[in-house]
């Protein structure tokens, strides 16, 4: 059965969500559920001297107040909470009297009701011995690492830069930012059917369950991680949260189910975030505008104790045909919680800095920004020399320029003026994101009644991964989506890889397709003839079998069978972007039109056009939604979002959605999306490269470049504020 490969189908779980039947982790109905609330530390660094819970324990309904003395047995080394499963230096709150950052849990209150837990948590009194600290990487006590996290080089970039006809040397600053997914981070722990089940909205159920089991000294087979839906993850939910093991341990000690939903204000201090970063870019070109040299140095904030690497320099040298390149990434340690992956973690800040710098160089050379990028297109990676599996960035630029009517742009800033007097600016920027995959274990069951069940590795975070799985089964088997049961995000059904880094679709689509093709083979062997166009369940019924089941292990390119065992143990094992014979990336071009009010300096983004090369588009509707969401994030990064850290006390001042400003409907104009739509079968049998992360990369830079074209002001920090333009 063949279907239109870029079909515009509704999400398979759309009705469940609209009707409120899609149960998220904190929605699970569990009998006898207790409620928990943490007491956050009010110092940024130091030790607990005493905890007085006398008043808290007298609140009606309180079951117990836990302190570090109750949880000292939790195993914290090697750190199980490192981002993407990477080991870190490690710190788990409430395992000792040490306080490593403001807001970390110093007590856990468990009560019969949420109201009692909150009241009691507010009544707990803690006395501290505080120590000097640094809250920002600019602070005096911050500690720069001596050695770079990463260095990439090709040729003698220093000499090429010195000899270039046109040179720029600029520095761009990117602020701290916070995720704020709609679904708050929560943990529910309950003993069911002889096992401890942990319900948590997570992107990594297997690593989560395995890490928790290790921290609690449990047999991993007796702990089950369940994430039926994740209401936005964006990298913040890809590891064990600070409260996860506390709730699980409390449930084990009390032998009762416990739920904790972390308040948003506390999450600004306990969950991961996008760290502050500084970017120095030196670019050189010849008279014709050919890029001769790129020198790129970045510095990124990190905590004292964990291993979140600085990786800003990985993508920029792959964007264009640089003749030479030299890059280094360093981290600076401060006294905060560990930062982590936030949508396009390093790719967004690095594209902001380098794509804005590229516009500055294009102006110095005297070339139109689109022409400049097209003149430096390449089909080979300048660092490794390997060809790209597919690269249609030039097509993204030319198609986007036509859709956007780029020829309207004037080189002179402020030359375009709207009827109401607003200054009009047009900007362009490009982006890329690695093409990665991971292993999957898939079990597919077909029933003679027409029902179909599939259990595979992957998590639904709102990106439409269930719809991707359904698309492959519809195409290969012609199953009825109304009779399709998709089981993901649950270690009880299949081992779960981390769903992040844009490899979700690139991993589950080939897994589902492979299982469906094996099902056709098995059914054909049963019937003794090639399958007809009749529904497959009807053909199965003729064999007088009630059901047929197949299990398939999919091993991504560049890996061997060992990756399946790693998957079962919850150890992340991804591939890409470098493969034996090529490099793989998704590519995007963004075009932005801004209007700037001359009296107030207010910036409005009137229109964005984004054209993407992401391989095969599995579902046009969900793909367009992904790109529009990424563009909105880019607009927010350019004009709105910044975590304001108080250097006196170490906390985030604007730790709620009232003051952490994100775009609203009035901030967003038209967003037009198109796709190149060329499958990349070198990468996998489904032809998918990935879309979720690349959607954001370059979007902020396009807005910033448009603001310059409107005003003539190069603002080299984010967000651009009204005072920058007055």
mmCIF file of C-alpha atoms in Angstrom, residues 245-482:
data_model
loop_
_atom_site.group_PDB
_atom_site.id
_atom_site.type_symbol
_atom_site.label_atom_id
_atom_site.label_comp_id
_atom_site.label_asym_id
_atom_site.label_seq_id
_atom_site.Cartn_x
_atom_site.Cartn_y
_atom_site.Cartn_z
ATOM 1 C CA UNK A 245 15.266 10.193 43.466
ATOM 2 C CA UNK A 246 13.942 12.018 46.537
ATOM 3 C CA UNK A 247 10.333 11.202 45.649
ATOM 4 C CA UNK A 248 11.189 7.614 44.689
ATOM 5 C CA UNK A 249 13.162 7.071 47.900
ATOM 6 C CA UNK A 250 10.403 8.597 50.037
ATOM 7 C CA UNK A 251 7.842 6.287 48.422
ATOM 8 C CA UNK A 252 10.087 3.305 49.112
ATOM 9 C CA UNK A 253 10.502 4.329 52.765
ATOM 10 C CA UNK A 254 6.791 5.018 53.364
ATOM 11 C CA UNK A 255 5.547 2.203 51.083
ATOM 12 C CA UNK A 256 2.927 4.603 49.721
ATOM 13 C CA UNK A 257 2.618 6.352 46.336
ATOM 14 C CA UNK A 258 3.860 9.950 46.269
ATOM 15 C CA UNK A 259 3.525 12.744 43.711
ATOM 16 C CA UNK A 260 5.521 15.954 43.493
ATOM 17 C CA UNK A 261 4.869 18.689 40.932
ATOM 18 C CA UNK A 262 7.649 21.274 41.072
ATOM 19 C CA UNK A 263 6.388 24.882 41.091
ATOM 20 C CA UNK A 264 7.566 26.899 38.101
ATOM 21 C CA UNK A 265 9.378 29.409 40.302
ATOM 22 C CA UNK A 266 11.500 26.636 41.795
ATOM 23 C CA UNK A 267 12.286 25.145 38.389
ATOM 24 C CA UNK A 268 14.271 28.259 37.464
ATOM 25 C CA UNK A 269 16.717 27.162 40.189
ATOM 26 C CA UNK A 270 16.589 23.352 40.038
ATOM 27 C CA UNK A 271 16.086 22.393 36.376
ATOM 28 C CA UNK A 272 18.626 22.830 33.593
ATOM 29 C CA UNK A 273 18.722 25.981 31.467
ATOM 30 C CA UNK A 274 20.553 27.514 28.504
ATOM 31 C CA UNK A 275 23.762 29.003 29.944
ATOM 32 C CA UNK A 276 25.215 32.435 29.307
ATOM 33 C CA UNK A 277 27.818 32.435 26.536
ATOM 34 C CA UNK A 278 30.253 34.824 24.870
ATOM 35 C CA UNK A 279 31.320 34.484 21.224
ATOM 36 C CA UNK A 280 34.301 36.104 19.520
ATOM 37 C CA UNK A 281 34.227 35.756 15.734
ATOM 38 C CA UNK A 282 36.950 36.743 13.300
ATOM 39 C CA UNK A 283 36.196 36.250 9.622
ATOM 40 C CA UNK A 284 38.281 37.027 6.544
ATOM 41 C CA UNK A 285 37.387 37.120 2.853
ATOM 42 C CA UNK A 286 39.092 38.032 -0.418
ATOM 43 C CA UNK A 287 37.985 40.757 -2.839
ATOM 44 C CA UNK A 288 35.459 38.437 -4.486
ATOM 45 C CA UNK A 289 33.876 37.551 -1.170
ATOM 46 C CA UNK A 290 35.291 34.033 -0.812
ATOM 47 C CA UNK A 291 35.692 33.016 2.830
ATOM 48 C CA UNK A 292 39.384 32.595 3.558
ATOM 49 C CA UNK A 293 39.383 32.215 7.344
ATOM 50 C CA UNK A 294 37.172 31.704 10.339
ATOM 51 C CA UNK A 295 38.384 32.015 13.925
ATOM 52 C CA UNK A 296 35.772 31.326 16.572
ATOM 53 C CA UNK A 297 36.270 31.370 20.358
ATOM 54 C CA UNK A 298 33.428 30.763 22.804
ATOM 55 C CA UNK A 299 33.061 30.813 26.579
ATOM 56 C CA UNK A 300 30.073 29.215 28.323
ATOM 57 C CA UNK A 301 28.845 29.216 31.907
ATOM 58 C CA UNK A 302 28.652 25.893 33.775
ATOM 59 C CA UNK A 303 28.134 24.657 37.321
ATOM 60 C CA UNK A 304 30.946 23.684 39.670
ATOM 61 C CA UNK A 305 30.103 20.024 39.692
ATOM 62 C CA UNK A 306 28.711 18.590 36.458
ATOM 63 C CA UNK A 307 29.849 17.851 32.944
ATOM 64 C CA UNK A 308 27.692 19.840 30.516
ATOM 65 C CA UNK A 309 30.170 20.472 27.713
ATOM 66 C CA UNK A 310 30.628 23.595 25.613
ATOM 67 C CA UNK A 311 30.065 22.685 21.971
ATOM 68 C CA UNK A 312 29.303 25.938 20.171
ATOM 69 C CA UNK A 313 32.085 25.423 17.645
ATOM 70 C CA UNK A 314 30.787 22.166 16.142
ATOM 71 C CA UNK A 315 28.422 23.541 13.478
ATOM 72 C CA UNK A 316 29.666 26.932 12.209
ATOM 73 C CA UNK A 317 32.667 25.570 10.236
ATOM 74 C CA UNK A 318 30.273 23.203 8.403
ATOM 75 C CA UNK A 319 27.949 25.988 7.243
ATOM 76 C CA UNK A 320 30.030 27.354 4.359
ATOM 77 C CA UNK A 321 33.153 26.695 2.320
ATOM 78 C CA UNK A 322 35.750 28.121 4.697
ATOM 79 C CA UNK A 323 39.268 27.681 3.337
ATOM 80 C CA UNK A 324 40.686 27.601 6.880
ATOM 81 C CA UNK A 325 39.180 27.389 10.362
ATOM 82 C CA UNK A 326 40.253 27.546 13.974
ATOM 83 C CA UNK A 327 37.854 27.242 16.893
ATOM 84 C CA UNK A 328 37.863 26.620 20.632
ATOM 85 C CA UNK A 329 35.126 26.264 23.278
ATOM 86 C CA UNK A 330 35.746 26.853 26.989
ATOM 87 C CA UNK A 331 33.619 26.753 30.116
ATOM 88 C CA UNK A 332 33.570 28.929 33.237
ATOM 89 C CA UNK A 333 32.403 27.370 36.496
ATOM 90 C CA UNK A 334 29.989 29.183 38.802
ATOM 91 C CA UNK A 335 27.757 28.327 41.757
ATOM 92 C CA UNK A 336 24.463 27.454 40.072
ATOM 93 C CA UNK A 337 22.660 24.293 39.089
ATOM 94 C CA UNK A 338 24.001 22.597 35.988
ATOM 95 C CA UNK A 339 22.884 24.096 32.672
ATOM 96 C CA UNK A 340 21.806 21.726 29.953
ATOM 97 C CA UNK A 341 20.388 21.170 26.531
ATOM 98 C CA UNK A 342 17.729 23.637 25.429
ATOM 99 C CA UNK A 343 16.297 23.369 21.926
ATOM 100 C CA UNK A 344 19.248 23.710 19.509
ATOM 101 C CA UNK A 345 21.478 23.879 22.617
ATOM 102 C CA UNK A 346 24.694 25.240 21.153
ATOM 103 C CA UNK A 347 23.556 25.577 17.559
ATOM 104 C CA UNK A 348 21.141 28.428 18.277
ATOM 105 C CA UNK A 349 23.630 30.697 20.133
ATOM 106 C CA UNK A 350 26.436 29.909 17.691
ATOM 107 C CA UNK A 351 24.228 30.584 14.654
ATOM 108 C CA UNK A 352 23.105 33.864 16.210
ATOM 109 C CA UNK A 353 26.703 34.984 16.624
ATOM 110 C CA UNK A 354 28.229 33.657 13.405
ATOM 111 C CA UNK A 355 25.321 34.448 11.069
ATOM 112 C CA UNK A 356 25.229 38.043 12.337
ATOM 113 C CA UNK A 357 29.005 38.273 11.928
ATOM 114 C CA UNK A 358 28.654 36.864 8.420
ATOM 115 C CA UNK A 359 26.260 39.705 7.566
ATOM 116 C CA UNK A 360 28.826 42.172 8.863
ATOM 117 C CA UNK A 361 31.445 40.631 6.564
ATOM 118 C CA UNK A 362 29.066 40.627 3.581
ATOM 119 C CA UNK A 363 28.563 44.365 4.103
ATOM 120 C CA UNK A 364 32.318 44.913 4.307
ATOM 121 C CA UNK A 365 32.802 43.012 1.040
ATOM 122 C CA UNK A 366 29.902 44.836 -0.596
ATOM 123 C CA UNK A 367 27.797 41.767 -1.398
ATOM 124 C CA UNK A 368 24.126 41.093 -0.768
ATOM 125 C CA UNK A 369 23.826 38.718 2.246
ATOM 126 C CA UNK A 370 22.047 36.023 0.176
ATOM 127 C CA UNK A 371 24.553 36.294 -2.685
ATOM 128 C CA UNK A 372 27.407 36.118 -0.176
ATOM 129 C CA UNK A 373 26.089 32.890 1.318
ATOM 130 C CA UNK A 374 25.428 31.334 -2.088
ATOM 131 C CA UNK A 375 28.937 32.265 -3.232
ATOM 132 C CA UNK A 376 30.365 30.289 -0.320
ATOM 133 C CA UNK A 377 28.185 27.196 -0.623
ATOM 134 C CA UNK A 378 29.929 23.821 -0.389
ATOM 135 C CA UNK A 379 29.104 20.149 -0.757
ATOM 136 C CA UNK A 380 31.973 19.008 1.480
ATOM 137 C CA UNK A 381 32.685 19.467 5.173
ATOM 138 C CA UNK A 382 35.661 21.851 5.499
ATOM 139 C CA UNK A 383 36.875 20.108 8.668
ATOM 140 C CA UNK A 384 36.885 16.416 7.651
ATOM 141 C CA UNK A 385 36.735 16.841 3.879
ATOM 142 C CA UNK A 386 33.880 14.331 3.731
ATOM 143 C CA UNK A 387 30.900 15.016 1.463
ATOM 144 C CA UNK A 388 27.525 15.789 3.001
ATOM 145 C CA UNK A 389 24.948 13.022 2.637
ATOM 146 C CA UNK A 390 22.714 15.702 1.147
ATOM 147 C CA UNK A 391 22.857 19.480 1.233
ATOM 148 C CA UNK A 392 20.248 21.706 -0.378
ATOM 149 C CA UNK A 393 21.004 24.899 1.527
ATOM 150 C CA UNK A 394 21.377 26.840 -1.719
ATOM 151 C CA UNK A 395 17.885 25.660 -2.669
ATOM 152 C CA UNK A 396 16.582 26.832 0.711
ATOM 153 C CA UNK A 397 18.093 30.275 0.106
ATOM 154 C CA UNK A 398 16.894 30.722 -3.464
ATOM 155 C CA UNK A 399 13.388 29.421 -2.784
ATOM 156 C CA UNK A 400 13.106 31.444 0.402
ATOM 157 C CA UNK A 401 14.312 34.623 -1.324
ATOM 158 C CA UNK A 402 11.645 34.184 -3.989
ATOM 159 C CA UNK A 403 8.855 33.490 -1.463
ATOM 160 C CA UNK A 404 9.968 36.450 0.671
ATOM 161 C CA UNK A 405 10.495 38.866 -2.237
ATOM 162 C CA UNK A 406 14.036 39.500 -1.024
ATOM 163 C CA UNK A 407 14.731 41.824 -3.959
ATOM 164 C CA UNK A 408 12.828 44.510 -2.028
ATOM 165 C CA UNK A 409 15.755 44.800 0.364
ATOM 166 C CA UNK A 410 17.929 47.885 0.196
ATOM 167 C CA UNK A 411 21.531 47.838 1.298
ATOM 168 C CA UNK A 412 21.256 51.225 3.018
ATOM 169 C CA UNK A 413 19.744 50.823 6.511
ATOM 170 C CA UNK A 414 16.452 52.631 6.985
ATOM 171 C CA UNK A 415 15.807 52.986 3.247
ATOM 172 C CA UNK A 416 12.481 51.117 3.431
ATOM 173 C CA UNK A 417 9.740 52.992 5.269
ATOM 174 C CA UNK A 418 6.161 51.850 5.913
ATOM 175 C CA UNK A 419 3.158 54.106 5.294
ATOM 176 C CA UNK A 420 2.900 54.801 9.038
ATOM 177 C CA UNK A 421 6.558 55.832 9.260
ATOM 178 C CA UNK A 422 7.928 52.585 10.712
ATOM 179 C CA UNK A 423 11.378 51.591 9.500
ATOM 180 C CA UNK A 424 11.315 48.283 7.613
ATOM 181 C CA UNK A 425 14.241 45.887 7.778
ATOM 182 C CA UNK A 426 14.825 42.601 5.950
ATOM 183 C CA UNK A 427 17.237 39.998 7.267
ATOM 184 C CA UNK A 428 18.424 36.507 6.388
ATOM 185 C CA UNK A 429 20.290 33.809 8.285
ATOM 186 C CA UNK A 430 20.909 30.083 7.887
ATOM 187 C CA UNK A 431 21.304 27.149 10.208
ATOM 188 C CA UNK A 432 22.138 23.479 10.424
ATOM 189 C CA UNK A 433 21.674 20.603 12.834
ATOM 190 C CA UNK A 434 23.295 17.189 12.873
ATOM 191 C CA UNK A 435 21.589 14.169 11.333
ATOM 192 C CA UNK A 436 21.695 11.563 14.112
ATOM 193 C CA UNK A 437 20.034 8.243 14.913
ATOM 194 C CA UNK A 438 19.894 5.709 17.687
ATOM 195 C CA UNK A 439 18.946 2.059 18.004
ATOM 196 C CA UNK A 440 15.421 0.824 18.621
ATOM 197 C CA UNK A 441 13.660 -2.386 19.636
ATOM 198 C CA UNK A 442 10.221 -2.722 18.067
ATOM 199 C CA UNK A 443 7.468 -5.290 18.563
ATOM 200 C CA UNK A 444 4.566 -5.181 16.119
ATOM 201 C CA UNK A 445 1.359 -7.200 16.530
ATOM 202 C CA UNK A 446 -1.331 -7.483 13.892
ATOM 203 C CA UNK A 447 -4.724 -8.939 14.800
ATOM 204 C CA UNK A 448 -7.237 -10.545 12.460
ATOM 205 C CA UNK A 449 -9.827 -8.104 13.851
ATOM 206 C CA UNK A 450 -7.921 -5.215 12.262
ATOM 207 C CA UNK A 451 -6.343 -3.989 15.479
ATOM 208 C CA UNK A 452 -2.608 -3.262 15.392
ATOM 209 C CA UNK A 453 -0.214 -2.745 18.320
ATOM 210 C CA UNK A 454 3.312 -1.404 18.134
ATOM 211 C CA UNK A 455 5.730 -0.987 21.037
ATOM 212 C CA UNK A 456 8.963 0.806 20.222
ATOM 213 C CA UNK A 457 11.638 3.145 21.513
ATOM 214 C CA UNK A 458 10.702 6.827 21.585
ATOM 215 C CA UNK A 459 8.869 9.550 23.496
ATOM 216 C CA UNK A 460 5.933 11.758 22.529
ATOM 217 C CA UNK A 461 6.780 15.349 23.466
ATOM 218 C CA UNK A 462 4.189 17.085 21.338
ATOM 219 C CA UNK A 463 6.325 16.812 18.209
ATOM 220 C CA UNK A 464 4.024 14.201 16.654
ATOM 221 C CA UNK A 465 6.192 11.084 16.954
ATOM 222 C CA UNK A 466 3.092 8.885 17.204
ATOM 223 C CA UNK A 467 1.981 10.322 13.875
ATOM 224 C CA UNK A 468 5.378 9.455 12.360
ATOM 225 C CA UNK A 469 5.036 5.835 13.482
ATOM 226 C CA UNK A 470 1.486 5.715 12.165
ATOM 227 C CA UNK A 471 2.571 7.125 8.795
ATOM 228 C CA UNK A 472 5.005 4.255 8.173
ATOM 229 C CA UNK A 473 2.479 1.592 9.229
ATOM 230 C CA UNK A 474 -0.210 3.147 7.043
ATOM 231 C CA UNK A 475 2.119 3.236 4.044
ATOM 232 C CA UNK A 476 3.487 -0.308 4.362
ATOM 233 C CA UNK A 477 0.534 -2.166 5.897
ATOM 234 C CA UNK A 478 -2.467 0.058 5.211
ATOM 235 C CA UNK A 479 -3.579 -0.185 8.844
ATOM 236 C CA UNK A 480 -6.549 1.778 10.135
ATOM 237 C CA UNK A 481 -5.141 4.568 12.383
ATOM 238 C CA UNK A 482 -8.308 4.363 14.513
#
